Each structure stands twice: as structure tokens, then as C-alpha cells.
mmCIF file of C-alpha atoms in Angstrom:
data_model
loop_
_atom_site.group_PDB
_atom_site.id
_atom_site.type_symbol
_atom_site.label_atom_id
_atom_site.label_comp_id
_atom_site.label_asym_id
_atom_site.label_seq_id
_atom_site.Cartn_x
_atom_site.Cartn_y
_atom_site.Cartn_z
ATOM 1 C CA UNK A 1 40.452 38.068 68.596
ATOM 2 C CA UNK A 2 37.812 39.565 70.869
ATOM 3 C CA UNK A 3 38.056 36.697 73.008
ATOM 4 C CA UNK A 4 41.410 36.542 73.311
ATOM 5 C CA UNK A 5 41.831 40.750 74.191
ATOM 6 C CA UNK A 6 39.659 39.713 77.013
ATOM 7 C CA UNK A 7 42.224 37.029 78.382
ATOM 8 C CA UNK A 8 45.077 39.346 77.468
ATOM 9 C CA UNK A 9 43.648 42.042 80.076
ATOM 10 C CA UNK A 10 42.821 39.271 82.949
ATOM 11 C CA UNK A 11 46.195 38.212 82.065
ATOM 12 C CA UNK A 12 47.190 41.777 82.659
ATOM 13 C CA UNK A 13 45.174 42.403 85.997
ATOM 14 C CA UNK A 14 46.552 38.721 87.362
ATOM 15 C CA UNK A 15 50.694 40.339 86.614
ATOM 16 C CA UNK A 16 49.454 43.103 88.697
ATOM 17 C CA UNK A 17 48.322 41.974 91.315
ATOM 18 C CA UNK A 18 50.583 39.269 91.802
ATOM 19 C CA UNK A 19 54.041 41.534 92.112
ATOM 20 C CA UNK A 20 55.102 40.367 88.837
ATOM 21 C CA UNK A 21 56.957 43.450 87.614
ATOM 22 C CA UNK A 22 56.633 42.389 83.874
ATOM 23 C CA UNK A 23 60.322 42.666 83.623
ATOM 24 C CA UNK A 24 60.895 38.866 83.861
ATOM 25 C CA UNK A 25 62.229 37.030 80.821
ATOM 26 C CA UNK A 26 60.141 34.177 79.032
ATOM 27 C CA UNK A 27 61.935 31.624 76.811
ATOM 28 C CA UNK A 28 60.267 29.593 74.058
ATOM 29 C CA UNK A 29 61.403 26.392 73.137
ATOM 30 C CA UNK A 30 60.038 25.666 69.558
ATOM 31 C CA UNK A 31 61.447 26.591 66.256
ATOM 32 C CA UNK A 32 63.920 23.484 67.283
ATOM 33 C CA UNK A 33 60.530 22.164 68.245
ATOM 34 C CA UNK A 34 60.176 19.797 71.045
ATOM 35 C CA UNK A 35 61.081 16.660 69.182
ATOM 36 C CA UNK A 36 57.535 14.213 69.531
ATOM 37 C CA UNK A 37 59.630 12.266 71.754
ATOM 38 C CA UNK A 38 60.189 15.111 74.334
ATOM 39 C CA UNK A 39 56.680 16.281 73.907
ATOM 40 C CA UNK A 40 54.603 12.698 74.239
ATOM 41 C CA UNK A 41 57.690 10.194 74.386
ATOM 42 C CA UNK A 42 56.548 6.883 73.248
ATOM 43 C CA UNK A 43 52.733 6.398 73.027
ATOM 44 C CA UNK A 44 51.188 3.101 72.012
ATOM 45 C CA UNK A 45 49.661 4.613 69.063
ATOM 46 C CA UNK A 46 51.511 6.024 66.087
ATOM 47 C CA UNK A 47 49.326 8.368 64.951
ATOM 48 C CA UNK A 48 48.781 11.200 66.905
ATOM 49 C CA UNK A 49 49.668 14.825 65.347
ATOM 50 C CA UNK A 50 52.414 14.916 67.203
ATOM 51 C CA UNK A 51 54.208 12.095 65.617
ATOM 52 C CA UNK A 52 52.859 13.039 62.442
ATOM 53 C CA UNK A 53 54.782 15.838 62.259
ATOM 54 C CA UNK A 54 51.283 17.737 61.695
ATOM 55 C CA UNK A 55 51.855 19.900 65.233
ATOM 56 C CA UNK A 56 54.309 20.826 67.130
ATOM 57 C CA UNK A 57 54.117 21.132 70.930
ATOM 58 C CA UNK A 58 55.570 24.997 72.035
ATOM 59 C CA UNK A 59 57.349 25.230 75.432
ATOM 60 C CA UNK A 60 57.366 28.431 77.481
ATOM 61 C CA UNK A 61 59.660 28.763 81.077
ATOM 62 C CA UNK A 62 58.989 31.619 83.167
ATOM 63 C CA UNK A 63 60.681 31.228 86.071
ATOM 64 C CA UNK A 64 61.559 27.825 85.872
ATOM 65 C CA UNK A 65 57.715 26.961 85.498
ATOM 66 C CA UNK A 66 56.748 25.305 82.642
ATOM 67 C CA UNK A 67 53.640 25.890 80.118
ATOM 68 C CA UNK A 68 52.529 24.348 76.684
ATOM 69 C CA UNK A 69 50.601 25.005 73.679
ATOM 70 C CA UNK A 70 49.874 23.136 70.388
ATOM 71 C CA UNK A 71 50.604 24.909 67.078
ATOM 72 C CA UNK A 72 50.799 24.412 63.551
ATOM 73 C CA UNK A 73 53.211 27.213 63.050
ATOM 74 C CA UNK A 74 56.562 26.937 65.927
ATOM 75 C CA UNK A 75 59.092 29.616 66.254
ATOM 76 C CA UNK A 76 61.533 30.569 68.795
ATOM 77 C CA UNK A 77 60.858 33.255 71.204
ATOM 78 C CA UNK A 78 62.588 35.206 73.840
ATOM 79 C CA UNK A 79 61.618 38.415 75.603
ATOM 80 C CA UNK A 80 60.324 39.760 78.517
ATOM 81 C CA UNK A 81 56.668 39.412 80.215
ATOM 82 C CA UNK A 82 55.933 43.120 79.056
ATOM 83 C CA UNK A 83 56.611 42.066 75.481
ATOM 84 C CA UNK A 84 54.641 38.791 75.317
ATOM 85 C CA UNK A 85 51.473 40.819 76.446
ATOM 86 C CA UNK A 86 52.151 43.296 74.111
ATOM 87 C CA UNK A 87 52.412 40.624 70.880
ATOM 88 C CA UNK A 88 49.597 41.016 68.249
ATOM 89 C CA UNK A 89 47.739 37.796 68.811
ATOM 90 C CA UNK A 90 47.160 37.625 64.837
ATOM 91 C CA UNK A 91 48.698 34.426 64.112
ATOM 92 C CA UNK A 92 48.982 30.987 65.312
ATOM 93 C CA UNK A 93 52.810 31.386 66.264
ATOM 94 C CA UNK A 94 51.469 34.325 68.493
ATOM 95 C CA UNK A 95 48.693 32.894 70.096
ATOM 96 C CA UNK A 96 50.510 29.720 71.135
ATOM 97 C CA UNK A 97 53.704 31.965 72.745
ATOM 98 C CA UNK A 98 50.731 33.863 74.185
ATOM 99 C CA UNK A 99 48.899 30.746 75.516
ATOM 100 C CA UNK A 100 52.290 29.176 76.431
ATOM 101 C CA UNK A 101 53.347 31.718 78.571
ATOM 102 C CA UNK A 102 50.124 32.026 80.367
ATOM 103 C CA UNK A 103 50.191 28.526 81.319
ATOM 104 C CA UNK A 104 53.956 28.704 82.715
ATOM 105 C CA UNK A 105 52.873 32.179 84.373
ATOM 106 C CA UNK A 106 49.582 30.241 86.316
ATOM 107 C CA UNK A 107 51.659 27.350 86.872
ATOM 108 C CA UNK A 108 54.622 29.404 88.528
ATOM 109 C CA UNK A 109 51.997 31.318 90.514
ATOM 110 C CA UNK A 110 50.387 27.649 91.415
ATOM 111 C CA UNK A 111 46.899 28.690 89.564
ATOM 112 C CA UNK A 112 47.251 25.609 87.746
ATOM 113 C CA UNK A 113 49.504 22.578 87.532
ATOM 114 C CA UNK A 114 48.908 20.904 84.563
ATOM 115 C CA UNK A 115 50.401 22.045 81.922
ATOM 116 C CA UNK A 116 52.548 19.686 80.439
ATOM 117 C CA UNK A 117 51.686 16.919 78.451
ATOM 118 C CA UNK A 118 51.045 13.400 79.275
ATOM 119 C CA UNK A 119 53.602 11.108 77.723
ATOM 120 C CA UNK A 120 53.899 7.286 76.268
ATOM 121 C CA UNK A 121 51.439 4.859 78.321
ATOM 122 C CA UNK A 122 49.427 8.022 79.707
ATOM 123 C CA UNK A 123 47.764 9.294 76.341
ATOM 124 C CA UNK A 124 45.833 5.831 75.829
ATOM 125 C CA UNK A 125 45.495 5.877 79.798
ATOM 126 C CA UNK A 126 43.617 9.005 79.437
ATOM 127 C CA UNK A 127 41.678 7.927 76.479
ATOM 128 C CA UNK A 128 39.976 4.936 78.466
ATOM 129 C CA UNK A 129 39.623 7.061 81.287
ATOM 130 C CA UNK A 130 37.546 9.736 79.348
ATOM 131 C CA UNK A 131 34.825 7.407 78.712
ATOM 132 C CA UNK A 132 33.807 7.033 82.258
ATOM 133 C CA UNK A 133 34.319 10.791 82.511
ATOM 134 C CA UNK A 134 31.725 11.314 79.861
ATOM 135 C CA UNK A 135 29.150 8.868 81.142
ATOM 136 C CA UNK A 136 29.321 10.106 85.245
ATOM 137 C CA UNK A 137 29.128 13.572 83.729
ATOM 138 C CA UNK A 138 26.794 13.072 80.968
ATOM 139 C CA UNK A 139 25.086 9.971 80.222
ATOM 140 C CA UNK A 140 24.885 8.732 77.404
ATOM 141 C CA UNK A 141 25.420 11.655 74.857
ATOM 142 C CA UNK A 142 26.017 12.180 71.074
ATOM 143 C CA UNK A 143 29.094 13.780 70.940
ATOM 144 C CA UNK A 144 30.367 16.151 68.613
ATOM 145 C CA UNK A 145 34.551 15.736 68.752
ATOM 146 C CA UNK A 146 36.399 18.860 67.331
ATOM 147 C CA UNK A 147 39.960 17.749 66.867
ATOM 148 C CA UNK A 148 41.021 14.590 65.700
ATOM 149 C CA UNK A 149 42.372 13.141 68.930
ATOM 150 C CA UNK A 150 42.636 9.467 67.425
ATOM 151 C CA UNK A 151 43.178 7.648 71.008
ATOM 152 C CA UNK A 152 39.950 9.697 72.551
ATOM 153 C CA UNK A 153 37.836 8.956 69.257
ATOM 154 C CA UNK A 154 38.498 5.075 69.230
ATOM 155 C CA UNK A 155 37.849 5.008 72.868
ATOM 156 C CA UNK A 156 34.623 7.168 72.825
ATOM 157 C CA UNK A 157 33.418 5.565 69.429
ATOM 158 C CA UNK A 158 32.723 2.206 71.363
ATOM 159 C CA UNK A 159 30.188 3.492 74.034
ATOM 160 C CA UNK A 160 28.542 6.847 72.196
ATOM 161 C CA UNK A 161 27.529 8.080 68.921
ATOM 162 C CA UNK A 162 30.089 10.663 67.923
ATOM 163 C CA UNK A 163 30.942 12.695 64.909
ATOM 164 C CA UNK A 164 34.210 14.193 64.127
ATOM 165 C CA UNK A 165 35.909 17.456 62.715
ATOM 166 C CA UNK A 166 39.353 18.085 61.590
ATOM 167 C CA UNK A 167 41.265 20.911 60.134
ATOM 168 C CA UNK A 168 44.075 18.617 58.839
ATOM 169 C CA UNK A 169 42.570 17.702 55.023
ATOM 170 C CA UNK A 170 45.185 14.961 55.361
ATOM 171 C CA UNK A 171 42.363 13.708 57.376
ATOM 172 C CA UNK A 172 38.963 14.315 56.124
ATOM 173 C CA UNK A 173 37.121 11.918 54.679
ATOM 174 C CA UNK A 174 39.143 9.165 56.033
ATOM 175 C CA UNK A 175 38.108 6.864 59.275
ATOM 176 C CA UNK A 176 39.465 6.466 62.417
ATOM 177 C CA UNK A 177 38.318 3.727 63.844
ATOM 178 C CA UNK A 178 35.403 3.325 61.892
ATOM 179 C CA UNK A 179 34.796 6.672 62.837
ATOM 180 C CA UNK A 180 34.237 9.620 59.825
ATOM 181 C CA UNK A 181 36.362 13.089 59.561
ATOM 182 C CA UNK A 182 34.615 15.406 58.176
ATOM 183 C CA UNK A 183 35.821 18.906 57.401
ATOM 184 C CA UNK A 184 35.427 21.615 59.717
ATOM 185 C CA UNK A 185 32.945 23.827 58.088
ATOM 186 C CA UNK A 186 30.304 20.607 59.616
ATOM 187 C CA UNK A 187 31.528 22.347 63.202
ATOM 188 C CA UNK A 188 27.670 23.863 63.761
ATOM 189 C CA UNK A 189 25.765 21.118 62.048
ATOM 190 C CA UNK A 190 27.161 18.690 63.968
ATOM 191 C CA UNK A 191 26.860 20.834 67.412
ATOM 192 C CA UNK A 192 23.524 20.174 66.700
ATOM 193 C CA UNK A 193 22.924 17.013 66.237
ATOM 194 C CA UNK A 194 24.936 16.909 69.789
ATOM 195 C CA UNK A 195 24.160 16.471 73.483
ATOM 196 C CA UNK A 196 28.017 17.178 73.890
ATOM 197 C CA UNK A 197 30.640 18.750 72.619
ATOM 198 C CA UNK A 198 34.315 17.762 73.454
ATOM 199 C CA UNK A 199 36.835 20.481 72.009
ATOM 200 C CA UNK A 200 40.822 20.493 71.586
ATOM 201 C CA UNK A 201 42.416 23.587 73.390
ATOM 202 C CA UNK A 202 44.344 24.206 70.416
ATOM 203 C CA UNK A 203 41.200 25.920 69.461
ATOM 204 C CA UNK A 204 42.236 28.980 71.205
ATOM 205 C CA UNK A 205 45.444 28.784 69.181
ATOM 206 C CA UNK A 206 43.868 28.562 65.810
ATOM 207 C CA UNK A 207 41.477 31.305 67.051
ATOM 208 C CA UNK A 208 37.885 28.779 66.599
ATOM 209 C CA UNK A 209 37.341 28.557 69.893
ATOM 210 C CA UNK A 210 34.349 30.787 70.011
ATOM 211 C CA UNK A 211 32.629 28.386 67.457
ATOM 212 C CA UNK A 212 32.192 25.891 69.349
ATOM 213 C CA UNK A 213 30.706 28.117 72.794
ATOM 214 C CA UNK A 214 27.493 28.565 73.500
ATOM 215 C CA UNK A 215 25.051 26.175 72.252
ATOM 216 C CA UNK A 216 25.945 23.179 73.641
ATOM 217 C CA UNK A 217 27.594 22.106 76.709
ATOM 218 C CA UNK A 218 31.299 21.934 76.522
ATOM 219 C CA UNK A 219 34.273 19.916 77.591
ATOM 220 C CA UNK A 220 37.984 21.213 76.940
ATOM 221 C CA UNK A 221 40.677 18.196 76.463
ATOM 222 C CA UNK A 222 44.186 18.617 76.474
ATOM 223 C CA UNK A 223 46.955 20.788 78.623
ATOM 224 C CA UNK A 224 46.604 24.235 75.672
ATOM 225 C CA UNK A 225 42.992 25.595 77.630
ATOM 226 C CA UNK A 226 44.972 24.888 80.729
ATOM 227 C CA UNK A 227 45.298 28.526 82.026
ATOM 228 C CA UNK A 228 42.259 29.775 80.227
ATOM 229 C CA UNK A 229 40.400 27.225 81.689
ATOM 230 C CA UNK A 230 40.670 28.635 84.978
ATOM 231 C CA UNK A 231 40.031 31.996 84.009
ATOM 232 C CA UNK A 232 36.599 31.555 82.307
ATOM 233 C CA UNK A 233 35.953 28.822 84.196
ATOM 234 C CA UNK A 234 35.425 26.357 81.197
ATOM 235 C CA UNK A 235 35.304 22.688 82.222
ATOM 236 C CA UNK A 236 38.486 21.019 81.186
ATOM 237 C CA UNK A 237 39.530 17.266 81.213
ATOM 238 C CA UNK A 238 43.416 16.838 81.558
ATOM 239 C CA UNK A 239 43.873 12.981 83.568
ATOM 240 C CA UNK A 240 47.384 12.856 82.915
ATOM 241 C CA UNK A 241 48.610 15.936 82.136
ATOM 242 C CA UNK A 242 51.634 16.942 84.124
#
């Protein structure tokens, strides 16, 4: 929650100084949730949390800009800038219309510009890509994956050693790919054992983001860290993200 106070008040400062008068309405499309085809259309694989029904994919507009978070708990929300900075930030339906909304803010004040997420050929696209991402940036490390992203796992399992955490117990204790989930309570064991840690966004959403700072170096994936990315200049990797 800490962490997140801190974003709320750069969040704050950024309104401020930008001649946002905090009057301005923000819409969020979610308790009819995007459908998984709006949010990823048609991927080649059939098992990504989206399609599973596991998470749905939040939509803020502000502006006619557009920003996205991951959540396991959707609802609708309409209000004005003022209000969104004034929610509580004590559950994952109010962190994501939180995180939403700064990503559609950034994006409408062209801080950022992707925030949307990549859909059907672009999520295996960005998969393959990662791998050369990982090995120009970082050799040849043991990676520590928080997040079942299956696409980036099967890709990364072929070239590095990698271990994998999940909060879905639909998923621990199964493979992917030949590939182990284990719970998330591993989360600091297996931060070190690793050179590298690559972390889902939706970690600020869940509010376990700060678990996975500090020890090792880390990579953000996905379009969720998108505006808080930026502004605590965390490395992010988004190929495809729109």
C-alpha cells in the first residue's frame, strides 16, 4: 500500500501540472468485462488467463485515451479524475481502476503509448521475441518467472533455466511445458536461485509487487506496469502492446 500512496501522489503532482482540472470523467469498462476476444482476440494458444476465464482485462477511457489493467476481481466504474485518486487502493477491483486510469491518463498526455494489449498472432510474436530480449540484455540467466505467462514460459524454457510462480492453485504443481508451477510463497527462494527476475504487472494489482524489488534485477512484462513503469523508471518489456 506504501508503494502504491507513493504513485497516487506522483499521480497527483503529474494532474497538476498538466492543467488537468480533475473534473474530467473516467469510464470503466469491466463488470461486462472485456470479453477474451476483445481483450486478446484469437491467440494461437488456448490457455492464457484470459481465455480461462481466470482474469479479466479492465478498460479505462479518459478522454478518449485508452488504459488497461489485469484483475481477478472486475467491476464497473464511472466517476470523475478527483474520485479515482481519492479510491482506497485496498482491493484488487481498486487498484486495477486505479492502475487503469493511470495508464489512459499517461497515454492521453502521450507519457506512454502502450497500453493496450497485444492481440491473436502478437502474444506468441512477443513470446519468441522475449528470448532474444533476455539474452542481448542478460546472457544467459536463470530466471525466476512470477506469473504464469504460458506463451513466455514455453518460449524461455528452451534457451534458460527458469522456475515458475503462480497464484492460480488451478495451476500449481502442474507443468507447462515441462516447466513446474510452484506456489507463490517459493517467490524469495527462487529470487535466489536467480540471475533474473521477469514479473507480471498485475503484481501492482494484487499488491506483491514489492516482493519481487530489490534483490535481483528486474524485468516488467505486460501493458498493467505500463504507466508505473515510467514513473519509477522500472524496465518494462511490452513488443506488441498497443
Amino acid at each position: 500500500m506504501q508503494f502504491l500512496e507513493s504513485i497516487r501522489e506522483k499521480f497527483r503532482r503529474m494532474i497538476e501540472t498538466r492543467n488537468l482540472s480533475g473534473d474530467e470523467e473516467v469510464k470503466i469498462v469491466s463488470a461486462r468485462p472485456l470479453t477474451p476476444e476483445e481483450a486478446i482476440g484469437r491467440p494461437e494458444r488456448q490457455d492464457f488467463p484470459l481465455l480461462k476465464g481466470k482474469e479479466t482485462m479492465i478498460q479505462a477511457t479518459f478522454l478518449g485515451s485508452c488504459g488497461q489493467a489485469y484483475t481477478d476481481m472486475p467491476g464497473n466504474y464511472q466517476g470523475t479524475l478527483k474520485e479515482v485518486l481519492a479510491i482506497p487502493l485496498c482491493t484488487n477491483y481498486e487498484r486495477a481502476v486505479f492502475i487503469a486510469t493511470l495508464n489512459a491518463v499517461m497515454r492521453h498526455l502521450k507519457l506512454i503509448d502502450r497500453t493496450i494489449h497485444c492481440r491473436d498472432r502478437e502474444p506468441g510474436l512477443c513470446a519468441a521475441r522475449l528470448v532474444d530480449y533476455v539474452r542481448e540484455r542478460f546472457g544467459s540467466p536463470r530466471i525466476a518467472f512470477i506469473g504464469l505467462q504460458p506463451a513466455m514460459v514455453a518460449a524461455l524454457a528452451a534457451h534458460f533455466p527458469i522456475r515458475v510462480t503462480d497464484l492460480d492453485p488451478d495451476n500449481v504443481g502442474r507443468r507447462k511445458d515441462g516447466v513446474l508451477i510452484e506456489d507463490a510463497s517459493r517467490t524469495p527462494e527462487i529470487i535466489a536461485w536467480s540471475d533474473l527476475v521477469l514479473a507480471t504487472g498485475t503484481t501492482a494489482v494484487n499488491d506483491t509487487l514489492s516482493g519481487v524489488m530489490g534483490v535481483k534485477p528486474v524485468v516488467f512484462y505486460g501493458v498493467t506496469i505500463s504507466g508505473i513503469a515510467r514513473l519509477e523508471g522500472y524496465e518494462q518489456y511490452c513488443a506488441f502492446g498497443h
